Coordinates of C-alpha atoms and ligand atoms in Angstrom, one line a residue:
X158 CA 66.7 -4.1 -5.7
X159 CA 66.5 -6.1 -8.0
X160 CA 64.8 -10.0 -7.7
X161 CA 65.6 -12.8 -8.0
X162 CA 63.4 -16.0 -8.1
X163 CA 65.3 -19.7 -7.2
X164 CA 64.4 -21.5 -10.4
X165 CA 62.8 -24.2 -9.2
X166 CA 60.7 -22.1 -7.0
X167 CA 59.7 -20.1 -10.8
X168 CA 59.9 -23.5 -11.8
X169 CA 56.8 -24.6 -9.4
X170 CA 54.6 -22.0 -9.8
X171 CA 54.4 -22.3 -14.0
X172 CA 53.8 -25.3 -13.4
X173 CA 50.7 -24.6 -10.6
X174 CA 49.9 -21.9 -13.5
X175 CA 49.7 -24.5 -15.9
X176 CA 47.4 -26.7 -14.3
X177 CA 45.0 -23.9 -13.0
X178 CA 45.2 -23.3 -17.1
X179 CA 44.5 -26.5 -18.5
X180 CA 41.6 -27.0 -15.1
X181 CA 39.9 -23.8 -15.9
X182 CA 39.8 -24.9 -20.1
X183 CA 38.7 -28.0 -19.2
X184 CA 36.0 -26.9 -17.7
X185 CA 35.6 -24.1 -19.8
X186 CA 35.7 -26.4 -23.1
X187 CA 33.2 -26.0 -26.0
X188 CA 31.6 -23.3 -24.0
X189 CA 29.8 -21.0 -26.6
X190 CA 30.1 -17.5 -26.4
X191 CA 28.1 -15.1 -28.1
X192 CA 28.8 -11.0 -27.8
X193 CA 27.7 -8.1 -29.0
X194 CA 28.5 -4.5 -28.8
X195 CA 26.9 -1.1 -28.6
X196 CA 28.6 2.1 -29.1
X197 CA 32.1 3.9 -30.3
X198 CA 34.8 1.5 -32.1
X199 CA 36.8 1.5 -28.5
X200 CA 34.2 -1.2 -27.8
X201 CA 34.0 -3.2 -30.7
X202 CA 37.7 -2.9 -30.1
X203 CA 37.7 -4.3 -26.6
X204 CA 35.0 -6.7 -27.4
X205 CA 37.8 -8.3 -29.8
X206 CA 40.2 -8.4 -25.9
X207 CA 37.6 -10.0 -23.9
X208 CA 36.7 -12.8 -26.5
X209 CA 40.4 -13.1 -26.8
X210 CA 40.8 -13.8 -22.6
X211 CA 38.3 -16.2 -22.6
X212 CA 39.1 -18.3 -25.7
X213 CA 42.7 -18.7 -23.6
X214 CA 40.3 -20.5 -21.3
X215 CA 39.1 -22.8 -23.7
X216 CA 35.8 -20.4 -25.5
X217 CA 34.2 -20.8 -28.7
X218 CA 32.5 -18.3 -30.0
X219 CA 29.2 -18.4 -31.8
X220 CA 27.0 -16.0 -34.2
X221 CA 23.9 -16.9 -32.6
X222 CA 22.9 -15.9 -28.7
X223 CA 20.0 -18.6 -28.4
X224 CA 22.5 -21.5 -28.1
X225 CA 24.4 -19.3 -26.4
X226 CA 26.2 -20.9 -22.7
X227 CA 27.8 -17.2 -21.7
X228 CA 25.9 -13.9 -23.6
X229 CA 27.4 -10.7 -23.0
X230 CA 26.3 -7.1 -24.0
X231 CA 29.0 -4.6 -24.2
X232 CA 27.1 -1.1 -23.5
X233 CA 27.2 2.2 -24.5
X234 CA 26.0 5.1 -22.3
X235 CA 26.5 8.0 -24.2
X236 CA 22.8 9.6 -25.2
X237 CA 19.4 7.8 -23.3
X238 CA 18.5 5.9 -26.2
X239 CA 21.6 3.8 -26.4
X240 CA 20.7 2.9 -22.9
X241 CA 17.7 1.9 -23.7
X242 CA 18.8 -0.1 -26.6
X243 CA 20.4 -2.2 -24.8
X244 CA 17.2 -2.8 -22.5
X245 CA 15.3 -3.6 -24.9
X246 CA 18.2 -6.3 -25.9
X247 CA 18.6 -7.3 -22.6
X248 CA 15.0 -8.3 -22.6
X249 CA 15.2 -10.6 -25.7
X250 CA 18.3 -12.3 -23.4
X251 CA 15.5 -13.3 -21.1
X252 CA 13.4 -15.4 -23.0
X253 CA 16.3 -17.5 -24.0
X254 CA 17.7 -17.3 -20.5
X255 CA 13.8 -19.0 -19.5
X256 CA 14.5 -21.9 -22.4
X257 CA 17.9 -22.3 -21.3
X258 CA 18.6 -21.5 -17.4
X259 CA 22.2 -22.5 -17.7
X260 CA 23.1 -19.2 -19.8
X261 CA 25.0 -16.6 -18.4
X262 CA 24.2 -12.6 -19.3
X263 CA 26.8 -10.6 -18.7
X264 CA 27.1 -6.7 -19.1
X265 CA 29.8 -5.3 -19.9
X266 CA 31.3 -1.6 -21.1
X267 CA 30.1 2.1 -20.1
X268 CA 26.6 1.5 -18.9
X269 CA 28.2 -1.4 -16.8
X270 CA 30.3 0.9 -15.3
X271 CA 27.7 3.3 -14.8
X272 CA 25.2 1.6 -13.1
X273 CA 27.5 -0.9 -11.4
X274 CA 25.6 -3.3 -9.1
X275 CA 22.3 -1.5 -9.7
X276 CA 22.4 -3.6 -12.8
X277 CA 21.7 -6.6 -10.9
X278 CA 18.6 -5.2 -8.4
X279 CA 17.5 -3.3 -11.5
X280 CA 17.8 -6.9 -14.5
X281 CA 17.4 -9.8 -12.8
X282 CA 18.2 -11.9 -15.5
X283 CA 21.8 -10.0 -15.2
X284 CA 24.6 -12.2 -13.5
X285 CA 27.5 -10.4 -14.0
X286 CA 28.1 -6.6 -14.4
X287 CA 31.9 -5.8 -15.5
X288 CA 33.1 -2.2 -16.4
X289 CA 35.7 -1.5 -19.0
X290 CA 38.7 -2.3 -16.8
X291 CA 38.3 -5.2 -15.7
X292 CA 38.1 -7.8 -18.3
X293 CA 40.6 -9.4 -17.2
X294 CA 38.7 -10.9 -14.0
X295 CA 36.2 -12.3 -16.4
X296 CA 37.3 -16.2 -16.0
X297 CA 37.1 -15.7 -12.8
X298 CA 33.7 -13.9 -12.4
X299 CA 32.0 -16.5 -14.6
X300 CA 33.3 -19.1 -12.2
X301 CA 31.7 -17.2 -9.6
X302 CA 28.3 -16.9 -11.6
X303 CA 28.8 -21.1 -11.6
X304 CA 29.4 -21.2 -8.2
X305 CA 25.9 -19.7 -8.0
X306 CA 26.5 -16.3 -7.5
X307 CA 25.8 -13.0 -8.9
X308 CA 29.3 -10.9 -9.7
X309 CA 30.8 -7.1 -10.4
X310 CA 34.2 -5.9 -11.3
X311 CA 33.5 -2.3 -11.6
X312 CA 36.6 -1.0 -10.9
X313 CA 38.8 1.5 -12.7
X314 CA 42.4 1.5 -13.2
X315 CA 45.0 4.1 -13.9
X316 CA 47.2 1.4 -15.6
X317 CA 45.4 -1.0 -17.9
X318 CA 45.9 -1.0 -21.3
X319 CA 45.7 -4.4 -21.8
X320 CA 48.8 -3.6 -23.9
X321 CA 49.8 -7.8 -24.1
X322 CA 46.6 -9.1 -25.1
X323 CA 46.4 -10.2 -29.2
X324 CA 42.7 -9.1 -29.7
X325 CA 41.0 -12.0 -31.7
X326 CA 38.7 -10.2 -34.8
X327 CA 35.4 -10.5 -34.1
X328 CA 33.1 -10.1 -37.2
X329 CA 36.3 -9.9 -39.5
X330 CA 36.7 -8.8 -43.4
X331 CA 40.3 -9.7 -42.7
X332 CA 41.5 -6.2 -43.9
X333 CA 40.4 -3.4 -42.0
X334 CA 41.4 -3.9 -38.3
X335 CA 40.5 -1.0 -34.9
X336 CA 43.9 -0.6 -32.5
X337 CA 43.3 0.8 -29.6
X338 CA 46.3 2.7 -28.2
X339 CA 44.8 4.4 -25.6
X340 CA 41.6 4.5 -22.8
X341 CA 39.9 6.8 -21.2
X342 CA 39.9 10.6 -20.7
X343 CA 41.2 12.9 -18.3
X344 CA 38.6 15.9 -20.5
X345 CA 35.8 16.5 -18.7
X346 CA 33.5 17.8 -21.5
X347 CA 30.4 18.9 -19.4
X348 CA 27.7 16.7 -21.7
X349 CA 30.0 13.7 -21.6
X350 CA 29.4 10.3 -19.4
X351 CA 32.5 8.9 -20.8
X352 CA 35.5 10.2 -18.0
X353 CA 33.3 8.4 -15.7
X354 CA 32.5 5.6 -17.4
X355 CA 36.2 4.9 -19.1
X356 CA 38.2 6.4 -16.0
X357 CA 41.4 8.3 -16.6
X358 CA 43.9 8.1 -19.4
X359 CA 46.5 6.5 -20.3
X360 CA 48.7 5.4 -23.1
X361 CA 49.0 2.5 -23.8
X362 CA 53.4 0.8 -24.6
X363 CA 54.2 2.5 -28.6
X364 CA 56.4 -1.4 -29.3
X365 CA 52.9 -3.2 -28.0
X366 CA 51.1 -1.3 -30.4
X367 CA 53.6 -1.4 -34.1
X368 CA 54.0 -5.2 -33.0
X369 CA 50.2 -5.9 -32.6
X370 CA 49.8 -3.8 -36.5
X371 CA 52.8 -5.9 -37.9
X372 CA 50.6 -8.5 -37.1
X373 CA 47.8 -7.4 -38.9
X374 CA 50.1 -6.5 -41.6
X375 CA 51.5 -10.0 -42.4
X376 CA 48.1 -12.0 -41.3
X377 CA 46.3 -10.2 -44.3
X378 CA 45.3 -7.0 -42.8
X379 CA 45.7 -3.2 -45.2
X380 CA 44.2 -0.8 -42.9
X381 CA 44.4 0.2 -39.3
X382 CA 42.4 2.6 -37.3
X383 CA 43.9 3.7 -34.0
X384 CA 41.5 4.7 -31.0
X385 CA 41.5 6.9 -28.4
X386 CA 38.9 9.1 -27.4
X387 CA 41.9 12.0 -27.7
X388 CA 44.1 10.7 -30.3
X389 CA 46.5 14.2 -30.0
X390 CA 47.2 13.7 -25.9
X391 CA 48.7 10.4 -26.2
X392 CA 51.7 10.5 -24.5
X393 CA 54.0 7.6 -23.4
X394 CA 57.4 8.2 -21.5
X395 CA 60.4 5.8 -21.8
X396 CA 60.1 5.4 -17.7
X397 CA 56.2 4.1 -17.6
X398 CA 56.0 -0.1 -17.1
X399 CA 53.2 -2.3 -18.4
X400 CA 51.0 -3.4 -15.4
X401 CA 53.5 -6.8 -14.9
X402 CA 56.3 -5.0 -15.1
X403 CA 57.0 -5.0 -18.6
X404 CA 58.5 -1.9 -19.3
X405 CA 59.5 -0.2 -22.2
X406 CA 63.2 0.5 -22.2
X407 CA 65.7 3.0 -24.5
X408 CA 66.9 0.0 -26.2
X409 CA 64.0 -0.6 -28.1
X410 CA 62.7 2.1 -28.7
X411 CA 63.7 3.2 -32.2
X412 CA 66.1 5.1 -33.3
X413 CA 65.6 8.6 -33.1
X414 CA 63.2 8.1 -29.9
X415 CA 66.2 6.5 -27.9
X416 CA 66.4 9.2 -24.6
X417 CA 64.1 11.1 -25.8
X418 CA 61.2 11.9 -23.1
X419 CA 58.1 10.3 -25.0
X420 CA 56.4 9.4 -27.3
X421 CA 53.4 11.9 -28.9
X422 CA 51.0 11.3 -31.0
X423 CA 52.8 12.3 -34.3
X424 CA 55.7 10.4 -33.5
X425 CA 53.4 6.8 -33.2
X426 CA 51.8 7.5 -36.4
X427 CA 55.0 8.1 -37.7
X428 CA 56.1 4.7 -36.2
X429 CA 52.8 2.7 -37.8
X430 CA 52.9 4.1 -40.9
X431 CA 57.3 3.2 -41.3
X432 CA 56.3 -0.8 -40.8
X433 CA 54.9 -1.2 -44.8
X434 CA 53.8 1.5 -47.4
X435 CA 50.5 -0.8 -47.7
X436 CA 49.4 -0.5 -44.8
X437 CA 47.3 1.9 -44.3
X438 CA 46.6 4.2 -41.2
X439 CA 43.2 6.4 -40.0
X440 CA 42.9 7.7 -36.5
X441 CA 40.0 8.7 -34.5
X442 CA 39.1 10.8 -32.8
X443 CA 41.4 13.8 -32.7
X444 CA 40.8 16.6 -30.5
X445 CA 40.4 20.6 -31.6
X446 CA 42.0 22.0 -28.7
X447 CA 45.1 19.3 -29.2
X448 CA 46.0 18.6 -32.4
X449 CA 49.0 20.1 -33.5
X450 CA 50.3 20.8 -36.3
X451 CA 53.1 18.2 -36.1
X452 CA 50.2 15.9 -36.6
X453 CA 49.2 17.4 -40.0
X454 CA 52.6 17.5 -40.9
X455 CA 53.3 13.6 -40.4
X456 CA 50.2 13.0 -42.4
X457 CA 51.2 14.7 -45.5
X458 CA 54.9 13.2 -44.9
X459 CA 53.0 9.5 -45.1
X460 CA 51.3 8.7 -48.6
X461 CA 49.8 5.5 -46.3
X462 CA 47.8 8.3 -43.4
X463 CA 44.3 8.7 -45.0
X464 CA 44.1 11.7 -45.2
X465 CA 40.6 12.4 -43.1
X466 CA 40.7 13.5 -40.4
X467 CA 37.2 13.1 -37.9
X468 CA 37.2 17.0 -35.7
X469 CA 34.4 17.1 -33.6
X470 CA 33.1 20.3 -33.6
X471 CA 30.0 19.9 -30.9
X472 CA 28.9 23.5 -31.6
X473 CA 29.9 26.8 -33.7
X474 CA 29.4 29.3 -30.9
X475 CA 32.1 30.0 -28.3
X476 CA 29.9 31.1 -25.4
X477 CA 27.9 27.5 -25.6
X478 CA 31.5 25.7 -26.3
X479 CA 32.8 27.4 -23.1
X480 CA 29.2 26.0 -21.0
X481 CA 30.5 22.8 -22.7
X482 CA 34.1 22.9 -21.4
X483 CA 35.1 21.9 -24.3
X484 CA 37.9 24.7 -24.0
X485 CA 38.4 25.7 -27.3
X486 CA 36.6 28.8 -29.4
X487 CA 34.9 29.2 -32.5
X488 CA 38.2 30.7 -33.6
X489 CA 40.6 28.6 -32.2
X490 CA 38.3 25.6 -34.3
X491 CA 38.3 27.1 -37.4
X492 CA 42.1 28.1 -37.3
X493 CA 43.2 24.5 -36.4
X494 CA 40.4 24.1 -40.4
X495 CA 42.5 26.4 -41.4
X496 CA 45.7 24.8 -40.7
X497 CA 44.6 21.5 -42.4
X498 CA 43.0 22.9 -45.3
X499 CA 46.4 24.8 -46.4
X500 CA 49.2 21.7 -45.3
X501 CA 46.6 19.3 -47.0
X502 CA 44.3 20.4 -49.1
X503 CA 42.8 17.5 -49.6
X504 CA 41.8 16.4 -46.6
X505 CA 38.5 15.6 -45.4
X506 CA 37.1 16.0 -42.0
X507 CA 34.0 15.1 -40.3
X508 CA 32.6 16.1 -36.7
X509 CA 30.2 15.7 -34.2
X510 CA 27.2 18.0 -33.2
X511 CA 25.1 17.9 -30.3
X512 CA 21.9 20.3 -31.2
X513 CA 20.1 21.9 -27.8
X514 CA 22.5 22.0 -25.6
X515 CA 21.3 23.7 -22.4
X516 CA 20.1 27.6 -22.6
X517 CA 21.7 27.4 -26.7
X518 CA 19.5 30.5 -28.4
X519 CA 18.7 30.3 -32.0
X520 CA 21.6 32.7 -32.8
X521 CA 23.6 30.3 -31.2
X522 CA 22.4 27.5 -33.1
X523 CA 23.1 29.7 -36.2
X524 CA 26.0 29.6 -35.5
X525 CA 27.2 25.4 -35.8
X526 CA 24.5 26.2 -38.7
X527 CA 27.8 28.8 -40.0
X528 CA 30.8 26.4 -39.0
X529 CA 29.2 24.0 -41.5
X530 CA 29.1 26.2 -44.5
X531 CA 32.5 27.3 -43.1
X532 CA 34.1 24.0 -43.4
X533 CA 31.8 22.2 -45.1
X534 CA 32.0 18.9 -43.6
X535 CA 32.1 15.6 -45.7
X536 CA 30.5 13.6 -42.7
X537 CA 28.6 14.7 -40.1
X538 CA 27.3 12.8 -36.7
X539 CA 24.6 14.5 -35.1
X540 CA 22.5 14.4 -31.4
X541 CA 19.9 16.2 -29.8
X542 CA 21.5 17.4 -26.6
X543 CA 20.4 13.8 -24.0
X544 CA 21.3 15.2 -20.0
X545 CA 23.6 12.2 -18.7
X546 CA 23.3 11.4 -15.2
X547 CA 26.2 12.4 -13.3
X548 CA 28.1 15.0 -15.7
X549 CA 28.8 18.8 -14.7
X550 CA 26.0 19.5 -17.2
X551 CA 23.5 18.0 -15.2
X552 CA 24.6 19.2 -12.0
X553 CA 24.9 23.0 -12.9
X554 CA 23.0 24.1 -16.4
X555 CA 19.1 23.1 -16.7
X556 CA 18.1 21.0 -19.7
X557 CA 15.9 23.9 -20.4
X558 CA 15.9 23.1 -25.0
X559 CA 12.5 21.6 -25.7
X560 CA 12.2 18.6 -27.5
X561 CA 10.6 19.9 -30.3
X562 CA 12.8 23.0 -31.1
X563 CA 15.8 20.7 -30.3
X564 CA 14.5 18.2 -32.9
X565 CA 13.9 21.4 -35.2
X566 CA 17.5 22.5 -34.8
X567 CA 18.5 18.7 -35.6
X568 CA 16.9 18.4 -39.1
X569 CA 18.3 21.5 -39.9
X570 CA 21.7 20.6 -39.4
X571 CA 21.5 17.1 -40.6
X572 CA 19.1 18.6 -44.0
X573 CA 22.7 21.3 -44.0
X574 CA 25.2 18.6 -43.5
X575 CA 23.0 16.3 -46.4
X576 CA 24.0 18.7 -48.8
X577 CA 27.5 19.4 -47.8
X578 CA 28.0 15.1 -48.0
X579 CA 26.5 15.8 -51.5
X580 CA 29.0 18.4 -52.9
X581 CA 31.9 16.8 -50.6
X582 CA 31.3 13.2 -53.0
X583 CA 30.5 15.2 -56.2
X584 CA 33.9 16.8 -55.9
X585 CA 35.4 13.4 -56.3
X586 CA 33.6 12.6 -59.5
X587 CA 35.9 12.5 -62.5
X588 CA 39.1 12.1 -60.3
X589 CA 40.9 8.6 -59.7
X590 CA 41.0 7.7 -56.2
X591 CA 43.2 4.8 -54.8
X592 CA 41.2 2.5 -53.1
X593 CA 41.4 -0.7 -50.9
X594 CA 38.9 -3.5 -51.9
X595 CA 37.3 -4.8 -48.9
X596 CA 34.9 -7.3 -49.5
X597 CA 31.3 -6.9 -52.1
X598 CA 28.6 -4.4 -51.8
X599 CA 26.0 -4.9 -49.5
X600 CA 23.9 -4.9 -52.5
X601 CA 25.2 -7.0 -55.0
X602 CA 28.1 -9.6 -55.3
X603 CA 28.8 -8.5 -59.1
X604 CA 29.9 -4.7 -57.4
X605 CA 33.7 -4.5 -54.6
X606 CA 33.2 -2.0 -52.4
X607 CA 36.0 -0.1 -50.8
X608 CA 37.4 3.6 -49.4
X609 CA 39.1 6.3 -51.1
X610 CA 41.7 7.6 -48.6
X611 CA 39.3 10.6 -47.6
X612 CA 37.2 7.7 -46.3
X613 CA 34.5 8.1 -49.2
X614 CA 32.5 5.0 -50.3
X615 CA 33.1 3.7 -53.5
X616 CA 31.3 1.2 -55.5
X617 CA 32.6 -0.8 -58.8
X618 CA 32.2 -3.7 -60.9
X619 CA 34.2 -6.8 -59.6
X620 CA 37.7 -7.1 -62.1
X621 CA 38.8 -10.9 -61.4
X622 CA 42.4 -9.8 -61.7
X623 CA 41.6 -8.3 -58.7
X624 CA 40.7 -9.4 -54.7
X625 CA 39.2 -7.7 -51.4
X626 CA 42.8 -6.9 -49.7
X627 CA 44.6 -5.2 -52.6
X628 CA 44.1 -1.4 -53.5
X629 CA 43.1 -0.3 -57.2
X630 CA 42.7 3.0 -59.3
X631 CA 38.9 3.7 -59.9
X632 CA 37.5 6.6 -61.5
X633 CA 34.3 8.0 -59.8
X634 CA 31.5 8.3 -62.5
X635 CA 29.1 9.9 -60.3
X636 CA 27.4 9.2 -57.0
X637 CA 24.8 9.0 -55.7
X638 CA 23.8 10.6 -51.7
X639 CA 26.6 8.6 -49.8
X640 CA 28.1 6.7 -52.5
X641 CA 31.0 7.4 -55.7
X642 CA 29.7 4.8 -58.3
X643 CA 33.1 3.7 -60.6
X644 CA 35.1 1.5 -62.3
X645 CA 38.7 0.1 -61.8
X646 CA 41.2 1.8 -64.3
Ligands
SAH257 N1 35.6 11.4 -27.4 C1 35.0 11.8 -28.9 C2 33.9 12.1 -28.6 C3 33.3 10.8 -28.0 S1 31.3 10.5 -27.4 C4 35.5 14.0 -28.7 O1 35.6 14.3 -27.6 O2 34.8 14.4 -30.1 C5 31.0 10.9 -29.3 C6 30.1 11.9 -29.2 O3 28.5 12.0 -29.0 C7 30.5 13.1 -28.9 O4 31.7 13.7 -30.0 C8 28.8 14.4 -28.9 O5 28.9 14.6 -30.2 C9 28.3 13.1 -28.4 N2 27.2 13.0 -27.3 C10 28.7 13.0 -26.0 N3 27.6 13.0 -25.2 C11 26.3 13.5 -25.1 C12 24.9 14.2 -25.3 N4 25.2 14.0 -23.7 N5 24.3 14.3 -24.9 C13 24.4 14.0 -27.1 N6 25.1 13.8 -27.8 C14 26.2 13.6 -27.0
SF4_258 FE1 34.0 12.9 -23.6 FE2 34.9 15.2 -24.1 FE3 36.5 13.1 -23.6 FE4 35.5 13.6 -26.0 S1 37.1 14.8 -24.6 S2 35.0 11.5 -24.5 S3 33.1 14.2 -25.5 S4 35.0 13.9 -22.3
F3S259 FE1 29.8 4.8 -25.8 FE2 31.2 4.3 -23.9 FE3 32.2 4.9 -26.4 S1 29.9 5.8 -23.4 S2 30.5 6.3 -26.9 S3 30.2 3.4 -25.5 S4 33.1 5.2 -25.0

């Protein structure tokens, strides 16, 4: 049944809302927010949502925590050392708080979700603990702290995607931006804490994604990275509604999708690719069990979808992959790599690898090394296994590989990757690359830097005719261990 709201009632309510907002804005006007992010790109993207929510309430951002009124740390729980880093940083905020006792210190993100109110017991300087799905409640929680209480909200949601919030871009170069397309993860890899800290997987309304990317393009941005823990399981069904009841109706879908059962990741990629040929698209993370040929063909079809896939393997051994609950085996992974190479021979592939997972033998570790020989990854993020409380692995398997052995295996993996990264970079030497200028190089303002389609960083002398945000053709003359050196042609 439709619900009608009497016009004068609606009017009154909005007036009340307005008054409340003005009051809150007045109270917070000019209050300074400092926010620091750890962990994955999703956390950095969330911090932009947080800043947007608070700026709406009158806050300004600052880059110096020592004179901030509110200091937030957006945390990561993925490995023990990630949590340790946050704890150390909190000590430093504690020193600043002694000088500035009115300072509100808040812990956001995955550690907040994992530890909940325990955080308030363990870290006396912390005033607010807020999980990744509760950021809309922040103004209210800060009010509670202003009233002398400590506040916690770690409720996870099945719907929240912050779809309607237009993130403010923090520390931005005005050229690259992250855009969240989904939240949470339903995969339950046995080593991983993310399903517990981020909750159930949910996809964001494609129209809101296209709108955000279009706005970014119109504001001068030239590259968007679509983010999700498993982008290949992105799925939006037209019957889904936004939390505020603003659903996607069939008329608002682009033709072709009208009446279709749902929008999948390949279709979403295409919708974003069609915004403008000069808007480049990257995405992360692809899951080997879910990446489809349809996604690969969509990438091939559109020049502005970068030919680069981050495809975490974790281990090259099928028994270990099973213990990890990755739901693919060595052969399946190789088959996906073959498909990428067949459909887009120029496509770069990077990966994540865990060394020394529970019960991993030397032979099984050797399988990871031989997988690296098979794929010859362009880049890799490599870690020692770190047991996380509450995960399936922590419950089921002993963390039985001695630290020294884990470390040795990791060093072998790192050494091999160094060779392949160099090998791949050398493959780019002697060729011309289309590069998006991102700014001056870190070392010198006589050089520009930017990445090619395959995500390789290039450094080349400044040419006054071209500005950051423009595409240039750069000839790669040589390479260092991590960078291509060249000149604009
Ligand atoms: N969603 C992505 C990964 C997110 S976490 C995916 O499915 O691939 C990023 C990486 O951290 C993982 O790929 C894994 O390599 C690593 N990681 C996660 N949990 C870990 C743990 N307990 N110990 C060591 N590395 C871990
Ligand atoms: Fe963690 Fe696996 Fe989900 Fe990635 S896919 S976030 S590794 S549970
Ligand atoms: Fe870390 Fe949470 Fe991302 S645990 S890796 S910040 S999803």
